[in-house]
Coordinates of N, CA and C in Angstrom, one line a residue:
X1 N 0.8 -1.2 0.0 CA 0.0 0.0 0.0 C 0.9 1.2 0.0
X2 N 0.4 2.3 -0.7 CA 1.2 3.5 -0.8 C 1.1 4.3 0.5
X3 N 2.2 4.7 1.0 CA 2.3 5.5 2.2 C 2.3 7.0 1.8
X4 N 1.8 7.8 2.7 CA 1.7 9.3 2.4 C 3.1 9.9 1.9
X5 N 4.1 9.4 2.5 CA 5.5 9.9 2.2 C 6.1 9.2 1.0
X6 N 5.5 8.1 0.5 CA 6.1 7.3 -0.6 C 5.7 7.9 -2.0
X7 N 6.4 8.8 -2.5 CA 6.1 9.3 -3.8 C 6.4 8.5 -5.0
X8 N 7.1 7.3 -4.8 CA 7.5 6.5 -5.9 C 6.3 5.6 -6.4
X9 N 5.4 5.3 -5.5 CA 4.2 4.5 -5.9 C 3.2 5.4 -6.6
X10 N 2.6 4.9 -7.7 CA 1.6 5.8 -8.3 C 0.4 6.0 -7.5
X11 N -0.1 7.2 -7.6 CA -1.4 7.5 -6.9 C -2.6 7.1 -7.7
X12 N -3.5 6.5 -7.1 CA -4.7 6.0 -7.8 C -5.8 7.1 -7.7
X13 N -5.6 8.2 -7.0 CA -6.6 9.2 -7.0 C -6.4 10.3 -8.1
X14 N -5.3 10.2 -8.8 CA -5.0 11.1 -9.9 C -5.8 10.6 -11.1
X15 N -6.4 11.5 -11.9 CA -7.1 11.1 -13.1 C -7.7 12.2 -13.8
X16 N -8.7 11.9 -14.5 CA -9.4 12.9 -15.3 C -10.7 13.3 -14.6
X17 N -10.9 14.5 -14.6 CA -12.2 15.1 -14.1 C -13.3 14.7 -15.0
X18 N -13.2 14.9 -16.3 CA -14.1 14.5 -17.3 C -13.5 14.5 -18.7
X19 N -14.2 13.9 -19.6 CA -13.8 13.9 -21.0 C -15.0 14.2 -21.9
X20 N -14.8 15.0 -22.9 CA -15.8 15.3 -23.8 C -15.4 15.1 -25.3
X21 N -16.3 14.6 -26.1 CA -16.1 14.3 -27.5 C -17.1 15.1 -28.3
X22 N -16.7 15.8 -29.4 CA -17.6 16.5 -30.3 C -17.3 16.3 -31.7
X23 N -18.3 16.1 -32.5 CA -18.1 16.0 -34.0 C -19.3 16.6 -34.7
X24 N -19.2 16.9 -35.9 CA -20.3 17.4 -36.8 C -20.4 16.5 -38.0
X25 N -21.6 16.0 -38.2 CA -21.9 15.2 -39.4 C -22.7 16.0 -40.3
X26 N -22.4 16.0 -41.6 CA -23.2 16.7 -42.6 C -24.2 15.7 -43.2
X27 N -25.0 16.3 -44.1 CA -26.0 15.4 -44.7 C -25.4 14.3 -45.6
X28 N -24.1 14.5 -46.0 CA -23.4 13.6 -46.8 C -22.8 12.4 -46.0
X29 N -22.7 12.6 -44.7 CA -22.1 11.5 -43.9 C -23.2 10.9 -43.0
X30 N -23.0 9.7 -42.5 CA -23.9 9.1 -41.6 C -23.8 9.5 -40.2
X31 N -24.7 10.2 -39.7 CA -24.6 10.7 -38.3 C -24.8 9.5 -37.3
X32 N -25.5 8.5 -37.7 CA -25.7 7.4 -36.8 C -24.5 6.5 -36.6
X33 N -23.7 6.4 -37.7 CA -22.4 5.6 -37.7 C -21.5 6.4 -36.8
X34 N -21.4 7.7 -37.0 CA -20.5 8.5 -36.2 C -20.9 8.5 -34.7
X35 N -22.2 8.6 -34.5 CA -22.7 8.5 -33.1 C -22.3 7.2 -32.4
X36 N -22.4 6.1 -33.2 CA -22.0 4.8 -32.6 C -20.5 4.8 -32.3
X37 N -19.7 5.4 -33.2 CA -18.3 5.5 -32.9 C -17.9 6.3 -31.7
X38 N -18.6 7.4 -31.5 CA -18.4 8.2 -30.3 C -18.9 7.5 -29.1
X39 N -20.0 6.8 -29.2 CA -20.5 6.0 -28.1 C -19.4 5.0 -27.6
X40 N -18.7 4.4 -28.6 CA -17.6 3.4 -28.3 C -16.5 4.2 -27.6
X41 N -16.2 5.4 -28.1 CA -15.1 6.2 -27.4 C -15.4 6.5 -26.0
X42 N -16.6 7.0 -25.7 CA -17.0 7.4 -24.4 C -17.4 6.3 -23.5
X43 N -17.7 5.1 -24.1 CA -18.0 3.9 -23.4 C -19.5 3.9 -22.8
X44 N -20.3 4.8 -23.4 CA -21.7 4.8 -22.9 C -22.6 5.4 -24.0
X45 N -23.4 4.5 -24.5 CA -24.4 4.9 -25.6 C -25.3 6.0 -25.1
X46 N -25.7 6.0 -23.8 CA -26.7 6.9 -23.3 C -26.1 8.3 -23.2
X47 N -24.8 8.5 -23.2 CA -24.1 9.8 -23.0 C -24.1 10.5 -24.3
X48 N -24.4 9.9 -25.5 CA -24.3 10.5 -26.8 C -25.6 11.4 -27.0
X49 N -25.4 12.6 -27.4 CA -26.5 13.5 -27.7 C -26.3 14.0 -29.2
X50 N -27.4 14.0 -29.9 CA -27.5 14.5 -31.3 C -28.3 15.7 -31.4
X51 N -27.8 16.8 -32.0 CA -28.5 18.0 -32.2 C -28.6 18.3 -33.7
X52 N -29.7 18.1 -34.3 CA -29.9 18.3 -35.7 C -30.3 19.7 -36.0
X53 N -29.7 20.3 -37.0 CA -30.1 21.6 -37.4 C -29.8 21.7 -38.9
X54 N -30.2 22.9 -39.5 CA -29.9 23.1 -40.9 C -28.9 24.2 -41.0
X55 N -27.9 24.0 -41.9 CA -26.8 25.0 -42.0 C -27.4 26.2 -42.8
X56 N -26.6 27.2 -42.8 CA -27.0 28.5 -43.5 C -27.2 28.2 -44.9
X57 N -26.5 27.3 -45.5 CA -26.6 27.0 -47.0 C -27.7 25.9 -47.2
X58 N -28.3 25.4 -46.2 CA -29.4 24.5 -46.5 C -29.3 23.0 -46.0
X59 N -28.1 22.4 -46.2 CA -28.1 21.0 -45.8 C -28.2 20.8 -44.3
X60 N -28.6 19.6 -43.9 CA -28.8 19.3 -42.5 C -27.4 19.0 -41.9
X61 N -27.2 19.5 -40.7 CA -26.0 19.2 -39.9 C -26.4 18.5 -38.6
X62 N -25.6 17.6 -38.1 CA -25.8 17.0 -36.8 C -24.6 17.2 -36.0
X63 N -24.8 17.9 -34.8 CA -23.7 18.0 -33.9 C -23.9 16.9 -32.9
X64 N -22.8 16.1 -32.8 CA -22.8 14.9 -31.9 C -21.8 15.2 -30.8
X65 N -22.3 15.1 -29.5 CA -21.5 15.3 -28.4 C -21.7 14.1 -27.4
X66 N -20.6 13.8 -26.7 CA -20.7 12.8 -25.6 C -19.7 13.2 -24.6
X67 N -20.1 13.0 -23.3 CA -19.1 13.3 -22.2 C -19.4 12.5 -21.0
X68 N -18.4 12.3 -20.2 CA -18.7 11.7 -18.9 C -17.8 12.3 -17.9
X69 N -18.5 12.5 -16.7 CA -17.8 13.1 -15.5 C -17.4 12.0 -14.6
X70 N -17.8 10.7 -14.9 CA -17.4 9.6 -14.1 C -15.9 9.4 -14.3
X71 N -15.1 9.5 -13.3 CA -13.6 9.6 -13.5 C -13.1 8.3 -14.1
X72 N -13.6 7.1 -13.7 CA -13.1 5.9 -14.2 C -13.4 5.7 -15.7
X73 N -14.7 6.1 -16.0 CA -15.1 6.0 -17.4 C -14.3 7.0 -18.3
X74 N -14.0 8.2 -17.7 CA -13.3 9.2 -18.5 C -11.9 8.6 -18.7
X75 N -11.2 8.0 -17.8 CA -9.9 7.4 -18.0 C -10.0 6.3 -19.0
X76 N -11.0 5.4 -18.9 CA -11.1 4.4 -19.9 C -11.3 4.9 -21.3
X77 N -12.1 6.0 -21.4 CA -12.3 6.6 -22.7 C -10.9 7.2 -23.2
X78 N -10.2 7.8 -22.4 CA -8.9 8.4 -22.7 C -7.9 7.3 -23.2
X79 N -8.0 6.1 -22.5 CA -7.1 5.0 -22.8 C -7.4 4.5 -24.2
X80 N -8.6 4.6 -24.7 CA -9.0 4.1 -26.0 C -8.2 4.8 -27.1
X81 N -7.5 5.9 -26.8 CA -6.7 6.5 -27.8 C -5.5 5.6 -28.2
X82 N -5.1 4.7 -27.3 CA -4.0 3.8 -27.7 C -2.7 4.3 -27.2
X83 N -1.7 3.4 -27.1 CA -0.4 3.7 -26.5 C 0.3 4.8 -27.3
X84 N 0.4 4.6 -28.6 CA 1.2 5.6 -29.4 C 0.6 7.0 -29.3
X85 N -0.7 7.1 -29.3 CA -1.4 8.4 -29.2 C -1.2 9.0 -27.8
X86 N -1.3 8.2 -26.8 CA -1.0 8.7 -25.5 C 0.4 9.2 -25.3
X87 N 1.3 8.5 -25.9 CA 2.7 9.0 -25.8 C 2.9 10.3 -26.5
X88 N 2.3 10.4 -27.7 CA 2.3 11.7 -28.4 C 1.7 12.8 -27.6
X89 N 0.5 12.6 -27.1 CA -0.1 13.6 -26.2 C 0.8 14.0 -25.1
X90 N 1.4 13.0 -24.4 CA 2.2 13.3 -23.3 C 3.4 14.2 -23.7
X91 N 4.0 13.9 -24.9 CA 5.1 14.7 -25.3 C 4.7 16.1 -25.8
X92 N 3.4 16.3 -26.1 CA 3.0 17.6 -26.6 C 2.1 18.4 -25.6
X93 N 2.2 18.0 -24.3 CA 1.3 18.6 -23.3 C 1.4 20.1 -23.3
X94 N 2.6 20.7 -23.4 CA 2.7 22.1 -23.3 C 1.9 22.8 -24.3
X95 N 1.9 22.3 -25.6 CA 1.2 22.9 -26.7 C -0.3 22.7 -26.6
X96 N -0.7 21.6 -26.0 CA -2.1 21.1 -26.1 C -2.9 21.4 -24.9
X97 N -2.3 21.7 -23.8 CA -3.1 21.9 -22.5 C -3.3 23.4 -22.2
X98 N -4.5 23.8 -21.9 CA -4.7 25.2 -21.5 C -4.5 25.4 -20.0
X99 N -4.8 26.7 -19.6 CA -4.6 27.1 -18.2 C -5.5 26.4 -17.2
X100 N -6.6 25.8 -17.8 CA -7.6 25.1 -16.9 C -7.3 23.6 -16.8
X101 N -6.2 23.2 -17.3 CA -5.8 21.8 -17.3 C -6.6 20.9 -18.2
X102 N -7.1 21.5 -19.3 CA -7.9 20.8 -20.3 C -6.9 20.5 -21.5
X103 N -6.8 19.2 -21.8 CA -6.0 18.8 -23.0 C -6.9 18.8 -24.2
X104 N -6.4 19.4 -25.3 CA -7.2 19.5 -26.5 C -6.5 18.7 -27.6
X105 N -7.4 18.0 -28.4 CA -6.8 17.2 -29.5 C -7.9 16.9 -30.5
X106 N -7.6 16.5 -31.7 CA -8.6 16.2 -32.7 C -8.2 14.8 -33.3
X107 N -9.2 14.0 -33.6 CA -9.0 12.7 -34.2 C -9.7 12.7 -35.6
X108 N -9.3 12.0 -36.5 CA -10.0 11.9 -37.8 C -11.3 11.1 -37.6
X109 N -12.3 11.5 -38.2 CA -13.6 10.8 -38.1 C -13.4 9.4 -38.6
X110 N -12.8 9.2 -39.7 CA -12.6 7.8 -40.3 C -11.9 6.9 -39.3
X111 N -10.9 7.4 -38.6 CA -10.2 6.5 -37.7 C -11.0 6.1 -36.5
X112 N -11.9 7.1 -36.0 CA -12.7 6.8 -34.9 C -13.8 5.7 -35.3
X113 N -14.4 5.9 -36.5 CA -15.4 5.0 -37.0 C -14.8 3.6 -37.1
X114 N -13.5 3.5 -37.5 CA -12.8 2.2 -37.6 C -12.3 1.6 -36.3
X115 N -12.4 2.4 -35.2 CA -12.0 1.9 -33.9 C -10.5 2.0 -33.7
X116 N -9.8 2.7 -34.5 CA -8.4 2.9 -34.4 C -8.0 4.4 -34.4
X117 N -8.3 5.1 -33.3 CA -8.1 6.6 -33.4 C -6.8 7.0 -33.8
X118 N -6.8 8.0 -34.7 CA -5.5 8.7 -35.2 C -5.7 10.2 -35.1
X119 N -4.7 10.9 -34.8 CA -4.8 12.4 -34.7 C -5.0 12.9 -36.1
X120 N -5.8 14.0 -36.2 CA -6.0 14.7 -37.5 C -4.8 15.7 -37.6
X121 N -4.2 15.7 -38.8 CA -3.1 16.6 -39.1 C -3.6 17.6 -40.2
X122 N -3.6 18.8 -39.8 CA -4.0 19.9 -40.8 C -5.5 19.8 -41.0
X123 N -5.9 20.6 -42.0 CA -7.3 20.7 -42.4 C -7.7 19.7 -43.5
X124 N -8.9 19.7 -43.8 CA -9.3 18.9 -45.0 C -10.0 17.6 -44.7
X125 N -10.1 17.3 -43.4 CA -10.7 16.0 -43.0 C -11.7 16.3 -41.9
X126 N -12.7 15.5 -41.8 CA -13.6 15.7 -40.7 C -13.0 15.2 -39.4
X127 N -13.3 15.9 -38.3 CA -12.6 15.5 -37.0 C -13.6 15.3 -35.9
X128 N -13.1 14.6 -34.9 CA -13.7 14.4 -33.6 C -12.8 15.2 -32.6
X129 N -13.4 16.2 -32.0 CA -12.6 17.0 -31.0 C -12.7 16.3 -29.7
X130 N -11.6 16.1 -29.1 CA -11.5 15.6 -27.7 C -11.0 16.6 -26.7
X131 N -11.6 16.7 -25.6 CA -11.1 17.5 -24.5 C -11.1 16.7 -23.2
X132 N -10.0 16.6 -22.6 CA -9.8 15.8 -21.4 C -9.4 16.8 -20.3
X133 N -10.2 16.9 -19.3 CA -9.9 17.8 -18.1 C -9.2 17.0 -17.0
X134 N -8.0 17.4 -16.8 CA -7.2 16.7 -15.8 C -7.4 17.3 -14.4
X135 N -7.4 16.4 -13.4 CA -7.5 16.8 -12.0 C -6.1 17.2 -11.5
X136 N -6.1 18.2 -10.7 CA -4.8 18.6 -10.1 C -5.0 18.7 -8.6
X137 N -4.2 17.9 -7.9 CA -4.2 17.8 -6.4 C -3.0 18.4 -5.8
X138 N -3.1 18.8 -4.6 CA -1.9 19.2 -3.9 C -1.1 18.0 -3.4
X139 N 0.2 18.2 -3.2 CA 1.0 17.1 -2.7 C 2.0 16.6 -3.7
X140 N 1.7 16.6 -5.0 CA 2.6 16.3 -6.0 C 2.7 17.5 -7.0
X141 N 3.7 17.5 -7.8 CA 3.8 18.6 -8.8 C 2.8 18.3 -9.9
X142 N 2.4 19.3 -10.6 CA 1.5 19.1 -11.7 C 2.1 18.1 -12.7
X143 N 3.3 18.1 -13.0 CA 4.0 17.2 -13.9 C 3.9 15.8 -13.4
X144 N 4.1 15.6 -12.1 CA 4.0 14.2 -11.6 C 2.6 13.7 -11.6
X145 N 1.6 14.5 -11.4 CA 0.2 14.1 -11.4 C -0.2 13.8 -12.9
X146 N 0.2 14.5 -13.8 CA -0.1 14.2 -15.2 C 0.6 12.9 -15.7
X147 N 1.8 12.7 -15.3 CA 2.5 11.5 -15.6 C 1.8 10.3 -15.0
X148 N 1.3 10.4 -13.8 CA 0.5 9.3 -13.1 C -0.8 9.0 -13.9
X149 N -1.4 10.1 -14.4 CA -2.7 9.8 -15.1 C -2.4 9.1 -16.4
X150 N -1.3 9.5 -17.1 CA -1.0 8.8 -18.3 C -0.6 7.3 -18.0
X151 N 0.1 7.1 -16.9 CA 0.5 5.8 -16.5 C -0.7 4.9 -16.3
X152 N -1.7 5.5 -15.6 CA -2.9 4.8 -15.3 C -3.7 4.4 -16.6
X153 N -3.7 5.3 -17.6 CA -4.3 5.1 -18.9 C -3.6 3.9 -19.6
X154 N -2.3 3.9 -19.5 CA -1.5 2.8 -20.1 C -1.8 1.5 -19.4
X155 N -1.9 1.5 -18.1 CA -2.2 0.3 -17.4 C -3.6 -0.3 -17.8
X156 N -4.5 0.6 -18.1 CA -5.8 0.1 -18.6 C -5.7 -0.6 -19.9
X157 N -4.8 0.0 -20.8 CA -4.5 -0.7 -22.1 C -4.0 -2.1 -21.9
X158 N -3.0 -2.2 -21.0 CA -2.4 -3.5 -20.8 C -3.4 -4.5 -20.2
X159 N -4.4 -4.0 -19.5 CA -5.4 -4.9 -18.9 C -6.4 -5.4 -19.9
X160 N -6.4 -4.8 -21.1 CA -7.4 -5.3 -22.1 C -6.9 -6.3 -23.0

């Protein structure tokens, strides 16, 4: 068991406060397929919300959002990014994290639908926007806490 003074053991109370996924489907794409893919990402079909509207130019648009504030589910959702993506996010934390400890990233829609998330590079492809809000506790440095959260996500990958 971890002792209060033992900083070498990972803390299990470090994690994500919540995770949110957003995407827009046009009339040319299947909103239902994308909603199913986002349900897989968030791990809860009931968490997916569809908001249908008409764009200024006429075609129907569907805004698809899903989020969970359940810390365990948020971490499981984050882990679905996979080992390589988690490593990349960890190395790009300074560029991707805002002052509120929210990590911002975009995945290609196609990769999410295929169940193999890949980061979107540049414009020209539909994206699923991810926002992961990290918890920050006193007692460890912010860097140590973030490292522990990434380590926990990787442990979840190994358990699958």
